[in-house]
Protein backbone atom coordinates (compact mmCIF):
# COMPACT_ATOMS: atom_id res chain seq x y z
CA UNK A 1 0.00 0.00 0.00
CA UNK A 2 2.83 2.29 0.94
CA UNK A 3 4.50 1.74 -2.43
CA UNK A 4 1.30 2.32 -4.38
CA UNK A 5 0.67 5.63 -2.66
CA UNK A 6 4.33 6.49 -3.26
CA UNK A 7 3.94 5.80 -6.99
CA UNK A 8 0.77 7.86 -7.16
CA UNK A 9 2.43 10.74 -5.33
CA UNK A 10 5.40 10.49 -7.70
CA UNK A 11 3.16 10.70 -10.76
CA UNK A 12 1.17 13.58 -9.35
CA UNK A 13 4.35 15.48 -8.53
CA UNK A 14 5.65 14.89 -12.07
CA UNK A 15 2.34 16.09 -13.54
CA UNK A 16 2.32 19.18 -11.33
CA UNK A 17 5.86 19.90 -12.41
CA UNK A 18 5.01 19.72 -16.11
CA UNK A 19 1.95 21.93 -15.66
CA UNK A 20 3.83 24.44 -13.54
CA UNK A 21 6.18 25.43 -16.33
CA UNK A 22 4.47 24.12 -19.46
CA UNK A 23 6.57 26.10 -21.91
CA UNK A 24 9.85 24.57 -20.80
CA UNK A 25 8.38 21.08 -20.87
CA UNK A 26 6.42 21.67 -24.05
CA UNK A 27 9.69 22.06 -25.89
CA UNK A 28 10.88 18.70 -24.62
CA UNK A 29 7.55 17.10 -25.42
CA UNK A 30 7.59 18.61 -28.91
CA UNK A 31 11.05 17.22 -29.57
CA UNK A 32 9.96 13.80 -28.38
CA UNK A 33 6.76 14.04 -30.42
CA UNK A 34 8.65 14.75 -33.63
CA UNK A 35 10.98 11.82 -33.07
CA UNK A 36 8.19 9.44 -32.12
CA UNK A 37 6.04 10.62 -35.04
CA UNK A 38 8.89 9.87 -37.42
CA UNK A 39 9.26 6.48 -35.82
CA UNK A 40 5.50 5.96 -36.18
CA UNK A 41 5.60 6.93 -39.85
CA UNK A 42 8.33 4.41 -40.49
CA UNK A 43 6.14 1.79 -38.83
CA UNK A 44 3.14 2.81 -40.93
CA UNK A 45 5.18 2.53 -44.10
CA UNK A 46 6.60 -0.88 -43.29
CA UNK A 47 3.21 -2.16 -42.15
CA UNK A 48 1.55 -1.03 -45.38
CA UNK A 49 4.27 -2.47 -47.53
CA UNK A 50 3.85 -5.86 -45.97
CA UNK A 51 0.07 -5.60 -46.41
CA UNK A 52 0.52 -4.70 -50.06
CA UNK A 53 2.89 -7.57 -50.49
CA UNK A 54 0.45 -10.00 -48.90
CA UNK A 55 -2.65 -8.91 -50.79
CA UNK A 56 -1.76 -7.34 -54.05
CA UNK A 57 1.25 -9.07 -55.47
CA UNK A 58 0.47 -11.77 -58.01
CA UNK A 59 2.84 -14.55 -57.25
CA UNK A 60 4.33 -16.27 -60.25
CA UNK A 61 2.70 -19.21 -61.95
CA UNK A 62 4.59 -22.32 -62.91
CA UNK A 63 3.44 -23.56 -66.28
CA UNK A 64 4.02 -27.26 -66.87
CA UNK A 65 3.87 -28.54 -70.45
CA UNK A 66 3.19 -32.24 -70.58
CA UNK A 67 4.61 -34.55 -73.20
CA UNK A 68 2.50 -35.41 -76.22
CA UNK A 69 -0.06 -38.14 -75.76
CA UNK A 70 0.53 -38.77 -72.06
CA UNK A 71 -3.08 -39.73 -71.82
CA UNK A 72 -5.37 -39.56 -68.84
CA UNK A 73 -3.09 -41.86 -66.84
CA UNK A 74 -0.07 -39.71 -67.39
CA UNK A 75 -1.94 -36.62 -66.29
CA UNK A 76 -3.07 -38.31 -63.10
CA UNK A 77 0.50 -39.43 -62.43
CA UNK A 78 1.79 -35.85 -62.71
CA UNK A 79 -1.01 -34.53 -60.51
CA UNK A 80 -0.30 -37.19 -57.92
CA UNK A 81 3.39 -36.31 -58.01
CA UNK A 82 2.63 -32.63 -57.46
CA UNK A 83 0.28 -33.46 -54.60
CA UNK A 84 3.01 -35.61 -53.12
CA UNK A 85 5.41 -32.65 -53.06
CA UNK A 86 2.94 -31.20 -50.61
CA UNK A 87 4.79 -27.94 -51.00
CA UNK A 88 3.59 -24.99 -48.95
CA UNK A 89 4.26 -22.63 -51.80
CA UNK A 90 1.73 -24.33 -54.08
CA UNK A 91 -1.53 -22.47 -53.64
CA UNK A 92 -3.48 -24.51 -56.18
CA UNK A 93 -3.17 -25.92 -59.67
CA UNK A 94 -5.32 -26.17 -62.65
CA UNK A 95 -5.31 -28.58 -65.55
CA UNK A 96 -5.91 -27.31 -69.06
CA UNK A 97 -6.29 -30.08 -71.57
CA UNK A 98 -5.21 -29.61 -75.16
CA UNK A 99 -8.90 -29.45 -76.17
CA UNK A 100 -9.56 -26.71 -73.64
CA UNK A 101 -6.49 -24.90 -74.85
CA UNK A 102 -7.74 -25.01 -78.37
CA UNK A 103 -11.21 -23.72 -77.52
CA UNK A 104 -9.56 -20.90 -75.56
CA UNK A 105 -7.70 -20.06 -78.73
CA UNK A 106 -10.92 -20.03 -80.69
CA UNK A 107 -12.37 -17.44 -78.41
CA UNK A 108 -9.67 -15.03 -79.41
CA UNK A 109 -10.78 -13.15 -82.53
CA UNK A 110 -7.32 -12.74 -83.96
CA UNK A 111 -6.38 -16.37 -83.43
CA UNK A 112 -9.71 -17.82 -84.55
CA UNK A 113 -8.51 -18.48 -88.06
CA UNK A 114 -5.41 -20.37 -86.94
CA UNK A 115 -7.46 -22.41 -84.50
CA UNK A 116 -9.96 -23.53 -87.08
CA UNK A 117 -7.10 -24.46 -89.41
CA UNK A 118 -5.69 -26.64 -86.70
CA UNK A 119 -9.01 -28.30 -86.10
CA UNK A 120 -9.54 -28.94 -89.77
CA UNK A 121 -6.18 -30.62 -90.09
CA UNK A 122 -7.30 -32.72 -87.15
CA UNK A 123 -3.93 -32.46 -85.51
CA UNK A 124 -4.07 -30.37 -82.32
CA UNK A 125 -0.47 -29.24 -81.58
CA UNK A 126 -1.35 -27.63 -78.24
CA UNK A 127 0.09 -29.60 -75.31
CA UNK A 128 -1.75 -30.52 -72.17
CA UNK A 129 -0.85 -27.94 -69.56
CA UNK A 130 -0.81 -27.81 -65.76
CA UNK A 131 -0.67 -24.37 -64.20
CA UNK A 132 0.45 -24.04 -60.61
CA UNK A 133 -0.45 -20.89 -58.71
CA UNK A 134 2.24 -20.34 -56.14
CA UNK A 135 2.10 -18.37 -52.93
CA UNK A 136 5.58 -16.94 -52.75
CA UNK A 137 7.94 -14.69 -54.61
CA UNK A 138 10.98 -16.37 -53.16
CA UNK A 139 12.99 -17.07 -56.27
CA UNK A 140 15.10 -19.78 -54.71
CA UNK A 141 12.17 -21.88 -53.51
CA UNK A 142 10.36 -21.45 -56.81
CA UNK A 143 13.38 -22.63 -58.75
CA UNK A 144 13.67 -25.67 -56.49
CA UNK A 145 10.05 -26.59 -57.08
CA UNK A 146 10.33 -26.04 -60.83
CA UNK A 147 13.44 -28.19 -60.87
CA UNK A 148 11.70 -31.04 -59.11
CA UNK A 149 8.74 -30.85 -61.48
CA UNK A 150 10.86 -30.81 -64.60
CA UNK A 151 12.42 -34.09 -63.50
CA UNK A 152 9.03 -35.83 -63.67
CA UNK A 153 8.80 -38.27 -66.50
CA UNK A 154 5.69 -36.95 -68.23
CA UNK A 155 6.84 -33.35 -68.23
CA UNK A 156 8.35 -31.90 -71.35
CA UNK A 157 8.96 -28.35 -70.22
CA UNK A 158 8.52 -26.03 -67.21
CA UNK A 159 8.23 -22.28 -67.52
CA UNK A 160 7.99 -19.60 -64.94
CA UNK A 161 8.34 -15.84 -64.82
CA UNK A 162 10.04 -15.10 -61.54
CA UNK A 163 11.59 -11.88 -62.63
CA UNK A 164 8.78 -9.51 -61.83
CA UNK A 165 7.98 -11.21 -58.55
CA UNK A 166 11.53 -11.38 -57.34
CA UNK A 167 12.07 -7.74 -58.18
CA UNK A 168 9.12 -6.78 -56.01
CA UNK A 169 10.25 -9.18 -53.34
CA UNK A 170 13.71 -7.66 -53.31
CA UNK A 171 12.34 -4.15 -53.25
CA UNK A 172 10.11 -4.99 -50.30
CA UNK A 173 12.99 -6.65 -48.49
CA UNK A 174 15.15 -3.62 -49.14
CA UNK A 175 12.52 -1.21 -47.88
CA UNK A 176 11.80 -3.23 -44.78
CA UNK A 177 15.51 -3.47 -44.04
CA UNK A 178 15.80 0.29 -44.31
CA UNK A 179 12.73 0.79 -42.16
CA UNK A 180 14.18 -1.56 -39.54
CA UNK A 181 17.42 0.37 -39.55
CA UNK A 182 15.49 3.63 -39.28
CA UNK A 183 13.53 2.24 -36.37
CA UNK A 184 16.70 1.31 -34.54
CA UNK A 185 18.24 4.70 -35.37
CA UNK A 186 15.23 6.57 -34.02
CA UNK A 187 15.13 4.44 -30.91
CA UNK A 188 18.78 5.25 -30.26
CA UNK A 189 18.12 8.94 -30.86
CA UNK A 190 15.24 8.73 -28.44
CA UNK A 191 17.37 7.17 -25.73
CA UNK A 192 19.97 9.90 -26.23
CA UNK A 193 17.37 12.65 -26.12
CA UNK A 194 15.74 11.27 -22.99
CA UNK A 195 19.13 10.68 -21.43
CA UNK A 196 20.03 14.29 -22.02
CA UNK A 197 16.66 15.45 -20.76
CA UNK A 198 17.16 13.57 -17.52
CA UNK A 199 20.74 14.73 -17.14
CA UNK A 200 19.51 18.28 -17.50
CA UNK A 201 16.80 17.64 -14.91
CA UNK A 202 19.40 16.19 -12.57
CA UNK A 203 21.65 19.20 -13.01
CA UNK A 204 18.72 21.51 -12.31
CA UNK A 205 17.94 19.50 -9.17
CA UNK A 206 21.53 18.85 -8.25
CA UNK A 207 21.28 20.37 -4.77
CA UNK A 208 18.19 18.39 -3.92
CA UNK A 209 19.78 15.18 -5.16
CA UNK A 210 22.98 15.77 -3.20
CA UNK A 211 21.08 16.54 -0.01
CA UNK A 212 18.76 13.56 -0.45
CA UNK A 213 21.75 11.36 -0.98
CA UNK A 214 23.47 12.73 2.11
CA UNK A 215 20.48 12.03 4.29
CA UNK A 216 20.13 8.47 3.09
CA UNK A 217 18.19 8.45 -0.18
CA UNK A 218 18.53 5.20 -2.12
CA UNK A 219 19.18 5.08 -5.86
CA UNK A 220 15.56 4.25 -6.51
CA UNK A 221 14.37 7.21 -4.44
CA UNK A 222 16.34 9.52 -6.68
CA UNK A 223 15.50 7.65 -9.86
CA UNK A 224 11.77 7.37 -9.26
CA UNK A 225 10.68 10.98 -9.83
CA UNK A 226 12.98 11.22 -12.84
CA UNK A 227 11.49 8.04 -14.25
CA UNK A 228 7.93 9.32 -13.68
CA UNK A 229 8.88 12.54 -15.35
CA UNK A 230 10.37 10.75 -18.35
CA UNK A 231 7.50 8.27 -18.64
CA UNK A 232 4.92 11.03 -18.43
CA UNK A 233 6.64 13.06 -21.13
CA UNK A 234 6.95 9.98 -23.33
CA UNK A 235 3.27 9.14 -22.83
CA UNK A 236 2.15 12.66 -23.74
CA UNK A 237 4.51 12.81 -26.71
CA UNK A 238 3.49 9.35 -27.90
CA UNK A 239 -0.18 10.28 -27.73
CA UNK A 240 0.46 13.42 -29.79
CA UNK A 241 2.65 11.53 -32.25
CA UNK A 242 0.24 8.64 -32.84
CA UNK A 243 -2.66 11.04 -33.22
CA UNK A 244 -0.62 13.08 -35.69
CA UNK A 245 0.52 10.12 -37.75
CA UNK A 246 -2.98 8.65 -37.99
CA UNK A 247 -4.45 12.03 -38.93
CA UNK A 248 -1.86 12.25 -41.67
CA UNK A 249 -2.77 8.77 -42.90
CA UNK A 250 -6.43 9.78 -43.07
CA UNK A 251 -5.44 12.89 -44.99
CA UNK A 252 -3.37 10.82 -47.43
CA UNK A 253 -6.22 8.33 -47.87
CA UNK A 254 -8.57 11.14 -48.80
CA UNK A 255 -6.03 12.22 -51.36
CA UNK A 256 -5.73 8.65 -52.68
CA UNK A 257 -9.50 8.40 -52.90
CA UNK A 258 -9.49 11.36 -55.28
CA UNK A 259 -6.70 9.82 -57.31
CA UNK A 260 -8.43 6.47 -57.26
CA UNK A 261 -11.43 7.89 -59.04
CA UNK A 262 -9.02 8.94 -61.79
CA UNK A 263 -7.00 5.73 -62.05
CA UNK A 264 -9.51 3.17 -60.88
CA UNK A 265 -7.36 1.81 -58.09
CA UNK A 266 -8.57 1.41 -54.55
CA UNK A 267 -5.26 1.84 -52.84
CA UNK A 268 -5.36 3.02 -49.23
CA UNK A 269 -2.95 3.23 -46.30
CA UNK A 270 -3.68 1.51 -43.03
CA UNK A 271 -3.08 3.59 -39.88
CA UNK A 272 -1.43 2.25 -36.75
CA UNK A 273 -3.69 -0.15 -34.90
CA UNK A 274 -4.15 -0.32 -31.13
CA UNK A 275 -1.70 -3.17 -30.71
CA UNK A 276 0.97 -1.20 -32.48
CA UNK A 277 0.24 1.90 -30.43
CA UNK A 278 0.53 -0.13 -27.24
CA UNK A 279 3.71 -1.67 -28.56
CA UNK A 280 5.23 1.71 -29.35
CA UNK A 281 4.31 3.15 -25.96
CA UNK A 282 5.60 0.08 -24.17
CA UNK A 283 8.90 -0.02 -26.00
CA UNK A 284 9.42 3.72 -25.56
CA UNK A 285 8.68 3.55 -21.85
CA UNK A 286 11.20 0.75 -21.45
CA UNK A 287 13.73 2.80 -23.39
CA UNK A 288 12.86 5.86 -21.31
CA UNK A 289 13.37 4.11 -17.99
CA UNK A 290 16.59 2.65 -19.35
CA UNK A 291 17.77 6.15 -20.31
CA UNK A 292 16.90 7.41 -16.81
CA UNK A 293 18.89 4.59 -15.31
CA UNK A 294 21.87 5.41 -17.53
CA UNK A 295 21.69 9.11 -16.73
CA UNK A 296 21.47 8.57 -12.98
CA UNK A 297 24.37 6.10 -12.99
CA UNK A 298 26.42 8.43 -15.09
CA UNK A 299 25.83 11.52 -13.01
CA UNK A 300 26.42 9.66 -9.75
CA UNK A 301 29.70 8.32 -11.00
CA UNK A 302 30.94 11.82 -11.71
CA UNK A 303 29.80 14.34 -9.21
CA UNK A 304 28.00 12.95 -6.24
CA UNK A 305 28.78 11.61 -2.81
CA UNK A 306 29.03 7.96 -1.97
CA UNK B 1 25.15 -5.38 22.01
CA UNK B 2 28.34 -3.47 22.56
CA UNK B 3 28.22 -0.31 24.57
CA UNK B 4 30.21 1.56 21.93
CA UNK B 5 28.27 3.55 19.37
CA UNK B 6 31.38 4.66 17.46
CA UNK B 7 34.74 2.88 17.30
CA UNK B 8 37.75 4.30 15.43
CA UNK B 9 40.83 2.05 15.29
CA UNK B 10 43.97 3.32 13.61
CA UNK B 11 41.96 5.14 11.00
CA UNK B 12 43.59 6.88 8.06
CA UNK B 13 41.89 9.07 5.50
CA UNK B 14 43.75 10.35 2.49
CA UNK B 15 42.18 12.65 -0.08
CA UNK B 16 43.23 12.56 -3.71
CA UNK B 17 46.51 14.38 -4.16
CA UNK B 18 48.01 12.51 -1.18
CA UNK B 19 46.46 14.89 1.37
CA UNK B 20 46.29 13.13 4.71
CA UNK B 21 43.30 14.46 6.65
CA UNK B 22 43.16 11.74 9.34
CA UNK B 23 46.17 9.79 10.56
CA UNK B 24 46.32 6.77 12.85
CA UNK B 25 43.28 7.94 14.80
CA UNK B 26 41.66 5.80 17.51
CA UNK B 27 38.80 6.72 19.87
CA UNK B 28 35.45 5.41 21.10
CA UNK B 29 32.13 7.06 21.68
CA UNK B 30 29.64 5.36 23.96
CA UNK B 31 25.97 4.83 23.32
CA UNK B 32 24.03 7.83 24.57
CA UNK B 33 27.13 9.94 25.07
CA UNK B 34 27.43 13.61 24.12
CA UNK B 35 30.96 14.43 22.96
CA UNK B 36 32.64 17.40 21.42
CA UNK B 37 35.17 17.14 18.64
CA UNK B 38 37.46 20.15 18.92
CA UNK B 39 40.32 21.31 16.73
CA UNK B 40 41.59 24.18 14.66
CA UNK B 41 40.43 24.81 11.15
CA UNK B 42 41.69 22.07 8.82
CA UNK B 43 42.35 19.65 11.70
CA UNK B 44 40.11 17.03 10.14
CA UNK B 45 36.88 17.39 12.14
CA UNK B 46 34.52 17.36 9.16
CA UNK B 47 36.40 14.43 7.66
CA UNK B 48 35.97 12.42 10.87
CA UNK B 49 32.24 13.18 11.09
CA UNK B 50 31.73 12.17 7.45
CA UNK B 51 33.59 8.93 8.13
CA UNK B 52 31.17 8.20 10.97
CA UNK B 53 28.18 8.91 8.74
CA UNK B 54 29.54 6.75 5.92
CA UNK B 55 29.65 9.72 3.58
CA UNK B 56 33.37 9.04 3.24
CA UNK B 57 35.20 5.73 3.62
CA UNK B 58 38.47 5.29 5.50
CA UNK B 59 41.62 4.69 3.49
CA UNK B 60 42.78 2.34 6.23
CA UNK B 61 41.73 1.22 9.70
CA UNK B 62 38.43 0.25 11.29
CA UNK B 63 35.35 2.45 11.53
CA UNK B 64 32.48 0.81 13.44
CA UNK B 65 29.15 2.54 13.93
CA UNK B 66 26.39 0.89 15.95
CA UNK B 67 28.22 -2.42 15.57
CA UNK B 68 28.54 -2.20 11.79
CA UNK B 69 31.96 -2.16 10.13
CA UNK B 70 31.58 0.65 7.61
CA UNK B 71 34.74 -0.20 5.70
CA UNK B 72 33.15 -3.51 4.73
CA UNK B 73 29.74 -2.21 3.70
CA UNK B 74 28.85 -1.39 0.15
CA UNK B 75 27.93 2.09 -0.97
CA UNK B 76 24.25 1.25 -1.21
CA UNK B 77 24.20 -0.14 2.32
CA UNK B 78 26.04 2.85 3.75
CA UNK B 79 23.26 4.97 2.26
CA UNK B 80 20.77 3.03 4.39
CA UNK B 81 22.96 3.41 7.47
CA UNK B 82 22.68 7.18 7.03
CA UNK B 83 18.94 6.79 7.47
CA UNK B 84 19.62 6.11 11.16
CA UNK B 85 21.88 9.12 11.53
CA UNK B 86 21.01 12.79 11.75
CA UNK B 87 23.67 15.01 10.20
CA UNK B 88 23.92 18.77 10.55
CA UNK B 89 26.25 19.94 7.81
CA UNK B 90 28.86 22.62 8.25
CA UNK B 91 27.56 24.30 5.08
CA UNK B 92 23.94 23.64 6.11
CA UNK B 93 22.81 22.15 2.78
CA UNK B 94 19.49 23.94 3.01
CA UNK B 95 17.41 23.90 -0.17
CA UNK B 96 16.50 27.51 -0.84
CA UNK B 97 13.84 26.69 -3.42
CA UNK B 98 11.39 25.39 -0.80
CA UNK B 99 9.88 26.26 2.54
CA UNK B 100 11.10 25.30 6.01
CA UNK B 101 8.46 22.57 6.10
CA UNK B 102 9.50 21.12 2.75
CA UNK B 103 13.18 21.18 3.71
CA UNK B 104 12.44 19.13 6.78
CA UNK B 105 10.04 16.75 5.04
CA UNK B 106 12.76 15.62 2.64
CA UNK B 107 14.33 13.54 5.41
CA UNK B 108 11.07 11.61 5.78
CA UNK B 109 10.33 11.44 2.06
CA UNK B 110 13.62 9.63 1.68
CA UNK B 111 12.36 7.05 4.16
CA UNK B 112 9.02 6.68 2.38
CA UNK B 113 6.75 8.03 5.13
CA UNK B 114 3.04 8.39 4.43
CA UNK B 115 1.64 11.89 4.19
CA UNK B 116 -0.24 11.97 7.50
CA UNK B 117 2.53 10.64 9.73
CA UNK B 118 4.97 12.85 7.84
CA UNK B 119 3.03 16.06 8.51
CA UNK B 120 2.71 15.17 12.15
CA UNK B 121 6.41 14.48 12.63
CA UNK B 122 7.68 17.42 10.59
CA UNK B 123 5.47 19.83 12.53
CA UNK B 124 6.71 18.39 15.83
CA UNK B 125 10.37 18.56 14.78
CA UNK B 126 10.02 22.16 13.67
CA UNK B 127 8.31 23.03 16.95
CA UNK B 128 11.04 21.26 18.94
CA UNK B 129 13.63 23.69 17.59
CA UNK B 130 11.32 26.65 18.14
CA UNK B 131 10.63 27.47 14.50
CA UNK B 132 6.88 26.85 14.44
CA UNK B 133 6.14 30.49 13.57
CA UNK B 134 8.38 30.15 10.46
CA UNK B 135 7.10 26.79 9.27
CA UNK B 136 5.96 28.11 5.90
CA UNK B 137 8.75 30.68 5.50
CA UNK B 138 11.40 30.37 2.82
CA UNK B 139 14.96 29.75 4.09
CA UNK B 140 16.23 33.15 2.93
CA UNK B 141 13.75 34.75 5.31
CA UNK B 142 15.52 33.08 8.26
CA UNK B 143 18.35 34.47 10.38
CA UNK B 144 21.62 32.52 10.75
CA UNK B 145 20.50 30.98 14.01
CA UNK B 146 17.10 30.08 12.55
CA UNK B 147 18.76 28.41 9.58
CA UNK B 148 20.82 26.37 12.01
CA UNK B 149 17.60 25.37 13.79
CA UNK B 150 16.10 24.32 10.46
CA UNK B 151 19.12 22.06 9.92
CA UNK B 152 18.63 20.53 13.35
CA UNK B 153 14.94 19.93 12.73
CA UNK B 154 15.78 18.12 9.48
CA UNK B 155 18.43 16.05 11.27
CA UNK B 156 16.16 14.90 14.11
CA UNK B 157 12.80 14.51 12.34
CA UNK B 158 13.36 10.81 11.67
CA UNK B 159 14.45 10.23 15.30
CA UNK B 160 17.98 9.00 14.61
CA UNK B 161 20.12 7.03 17.03
CA UNK B 162 23.08 9.29 16.37
CA UNK B 163 23.08 13.04 15.83
CA UNK B 164 26.18 14.51 14.24
CA UNK B 165 26.58 18.29 14.13
CA UNK B 166 29.45 19.86 12.21
CA UNK B 167 30.20 23.26 13.77
CA UNK B 168 26.58 24.08 14.57
CA UNK B 169 27.60 27.12 16.59
CA UNK B 170 29.96 28.71 14.08
CA UNK B 171 28.91 32.17 12.90
CA UNK B 172 26.47 32.51 15.79
CA UNK B 173 26.79 34.99 18.63
CA UNK B 174 27.28 33.54 22.07
CA UNK B 175 23.63 33.78 23.05
CA UNK B 176 22.42 31.99 19.94
CA UNK B 177 25.20 29.42 20.17
CA UNK B 178 24.18 28.57 23.74
CA UNK B 179 20.55 28.21 22.74
CA UNK B 180 21.56 25.77 19.99
CA UNK B 181 23.65 23.76 22.44
CA UNK B 182 20.64 23.65 24.79
CA UNK B 183 18.69 22.00 22.01
CA UNK B 184 21.33 19.28 21.70
CA UNK B 185 21.23 18.75 25.45
CA UNK B 186 17.50 18.17 25.16
CA UNK B 187 17.98 15.47 22.49
CA UNK B 188 20.82 14.01 24.55
CA UNK B 189 18.44 13.60 27.47
CA UNK B 190 16.14 11.67 25.15
CA UNK B 191 18.95 9.12 24.74
CA UNK B 192 20.45 10.14 21.39
CA UNK B 193 24.21 9.78 20.92
CA UNK B 194 25.47 13.23 19.95
CA UNK B 195 28.76 14.29 18.36
CA UNK B 196 29.37 18.00 17.94
CA UNK B 197 32.41 19.57 16.33
CA UNK B 198 33.68 23.07 17.09
CA UNK B 199 36.83 25.01 16.52
CA UNK B 200 36.11 27.42 19.38
CA UNK B 201 36.55 25.57 22.68
CA UNK B 202 35.48 28.46 24.92
CA UNK B 203 31.87 27.67 24.55
CA UNK B 204 32.35 23.94 25.22
CA UNK B 205 34.22 24.06 28.50
CA UNK B 206 31.10 24.94 30.53
CA UNK B 207 29.39 21.72 29.59
CA UNK B 208 31.47 19.21 31.50
CA UNK B 209 31.31 16.78 28.60
CA UNK B 210 34.17 14.87 27.06
CA UNK B 211 36.12 16.74 24.41
CA UNK B 212 38.07 14.81 21.77
CA UNK B 213 40.83 17.14 20.62
CA UNK B 214 42.08 16.75 17.06
CA UNK B 215 45.29 18.23 15.71
CA UNK B 216 46.34 17.64 12.10
CA UNK B 217 44.20 14.55 11.88
CA UNK B 218 45.50 13.00 15.09
CA UNK B 219 44.51 13.02 18.75
CA UNK B 220 46.03 15.78 20.84
CA UNK B 221 46.52 19.52 20.65
N1 LIG C 1 37.57 16.91 -0.62
C1 LIG C 1 38.82 17.18 -0.21
N2 LIG C 1 39.85 17.01 -1.05
C2 LIG C 1 41.08 17.26 -0.65
N3 LIG C 1 41.40 17.68 0.55
C3 LIG C 1 40.43 17.89 1.45
C4 LIG C 1 39.08 17.64 1.10
N4 LIG C 1 38.31 17.92 2.17
C5 LIG C 1 39.16 18.32 3.14
N5 LIG C 1 40.42 18.29 2.71
C6 LIG C 1 41.60 18.60 3.50
O1 LIG C 1 41.63 17.74 4.62
C7 LIG C 1 42.01 18.42 5.77
C8 LIG C 1 40.93 18.31 6.84
O2 LIG C 1 39.77 18.96 6.38
P1 LIG C 1 38.44 19.04 7.21
O3 LIG C 1 37.41 19.67 6.40
O4 LIG C 1 38.16 17.71 7.78
O5 LIG C 1 38.89 20.02 8.40
P2 LIG C 1 38.00 20.69 9.54
O6 LIG C 1 38.63 20.34 10.82
O7 LIG C 1 36.58 20.33 9.35
O8 LIG C 1 38.21 22.24 9.24
P3 LIG C 1 37.17 23.44 9.49
O9 LIG C 1 37.15 23.74 10.95
O10 LIG C 1 37.76 24.57 8.72
O11 LIG C 1 35.87 23.01 8.99
C9 LIG C 1 42.28 19.85 5.35
O12 LIG C 1 43.68 20.00 5.17
C10 LIG C 1 41.56 19.99 4.05
O13 LIG C 1 42.24 20.89 3.21
MG1 LIG D 1 34.88 21.30 8.94
mmCIF file with all atom_site columns, C-alpha atoms in Angstrom, chain A residues 2 6 9 207-208 211-219 221 305-306, chain B residues 55 75 78-79 82-83 89 93 95 98 105 107 109-110 112 115 154:
data_model
loop_
_atom_site.group_PDB
_atom_site.id
_atom_site.type_symbol
_atom_site.label_atom_id
_atom_site.label_alt_id
_atom_site.label_comp_id
_atom_site.label_asym_id
_atom_site.label_entity_id
_atom_site.label_seq_id
_atom_site.pdbx_PDB_ins_code
_atom_site.Cartn_x
_atom_site.Cartn_y
_atom_site.Cartn_z
_atom_site.occupancy
_atom_site.B_iso_or_equiv
_atom_site.pdbx_formal_charge
_atom_site.auth_seq_id
_atom_site.auth_comp_id
_atom_site.auth_asym_id
_atom_site.auth_atom_id
_atom_site.pdbx_PDB_model_num
ATOM 1  C CA . UNK A 1 2   ? 2.827  2.290  0.944  1.00 0.00 ? 2   UNK A CA 1
ATOM 2  C CA . UNK A 1 6   ? 4.331  6.490  -3.257 1.00 0.00 ? 6   UNK A CA 1
ATOM 3  C CA . UNK A 1 9   ? 2.425  10.735 -5.334 1.00 0.00 ? 9   UNK A CA 1
ATOM 4  C CA . UNK A 1 207 ? 21.280 20.366 -4.774 1.00 0.00 ? 207 UNK A CA 1
ATOM 5  C CA . UNK A 1 208 ? 18.193 18.392 -3.918 1.00 0.00 ? 208 UNK A CA 1
ATOM 6  C CA . UNK A 1 211 ? 21.084 16.536 -0.012 1.00 0.00 ? 211 UNK A CA 1
ATOM 7  C CA . UNK A 1 212 ? 18.759 13.560 -0.451 1.00 0.00 ? 212 UNK A CA 1
ATOM 8  C CA . UNK A 1 213 ? 21.753 11.365 -0.984 1.00 0.00 ? 213 UNK A CA 1
ATOM 9  C CA . UNK A 1 214 ? 23.469 12.731 2.110  1.00 0.00 ? 214 UNK A CA 1
ATOM 10 C CA . UNK A 1 215 ? 20.481 12.033 4.294  1.00 0.00 ? 215 UNK A CA 1
ATOM 11 C CA . UNK A 1 216 ? 20.134 8.474  3.090  1.00 0.00 ? 216 UNK A CA 1
ATOM 12 C CA . UNK A 1 217 ? 18.190 8.446  -0.181 1.00 0.00 ? 217 UNK A CA 1
ATOM 13 C CA . UNK A 1 218 ? 18.526 5.196  -2.124 1.00 0.00 ? 218 UNK A CA 1
ATOM 14 C CA . UNK A 1 219 ? 19.181 5.078  -5.862 1.00 0.00 ? 219 UNK A CA 1
ATOM 15 C CA . UNK A 1 221 ? 14.367 7.210  -4.436 1.00 0.00 ? 221 UNK A CA 1
ATOM 16 C CA . UNK A 1 305 ? 28.780 11.610 -2.812 1.00 0.00 ? 305 UNK A CA 1
ATOM 17 C CA . UNK A 1 306 ? 29.033 7.955  -1.972 1.00 0.00 ? 306 UNK A CA 1
ATOM 18 C CA . UNK B 2 55  ? 29.650 9.718  3.585  1.00 0.00 ? 55  UNK B CA 1
ATOM 19 C CA . UNK B 2 75  ? 27.932 2.094  -0.972 1.00 0.00 ? 75  UNK B CA 1
ATOM 20 C CA . UNK B 2 78  ? 26.039 2.855  3.746  1.00 0.00 ? 78  UNK B CA 1
ATOM 21 C CA . UNK B 2 79  ? 23.257 4.971  2.259  1.00 0.00 ? 79  UNK B CA 1
ATOM 22 C CA . UNK B 2 82  ? 22.677 7.177  7.027  1.00 0.00 ? 82  UNK B CA 1
ATOM 23 C CA . UNK B 2 83  ? 18.937 6.787  7.468  1.00 0.00 ? 83  UNK B CA 1
ATOM 24 C CA . UNK B 2 89  ? 26.251 19.935 7.809  1.00 0.00 ? 89  UNK B CA 1
ATOM 25 C CA . UNK B 2 93  ? 22.807 22.146 2.778  1.00 0.00 ? 93  UNK B CA 1
ATOM 26 C CA . UNK B 2 95  ? 17.408 23.897 -0.173 1.00 0.00 ? 95  UNK B CA 1
ATOM 27 C CA . UNK B 2 98  ? 11.390 25.389 -0.803 1.00 0.00 ? 98  UNK B CA 1
ATOM 28 C CA . UNK B 2 105 ? 10.040 16.752 5.043  1.00 0.00 ? 105 UNK B CA 1
ATOM 29 C CA . UNK B 2 107 ? 14.329 13.539 5.412  1.00 0.00 ? 107 UNK B CA 1
ATOM 30 C CA . UNK B 2 109 ? 10.334 11.442 2.063  1.00 0.00 ? 109 UNK B CA 1
ATOM 31 C CA . UNK B 2 110 ? 13.621 9.626  1.684  1.00 0.00 ? 110 UNK B CA 1
ATOM 32 C CA . UNK B 2 112 ? 9.022  6.680  2.379  1.00 0.00 ? 112 UNK B CA 1
ATOM 33 C CA . UNK B 2 115 ? 1.637  11.894 4.193  1.00 0.00 ? 115 UNK B CA 1
ATOM 34 C CA . UNK B 2 154 ? 15.776 18.119 9.484  1.00 0.00 ? 154 UNK B CA 1
#
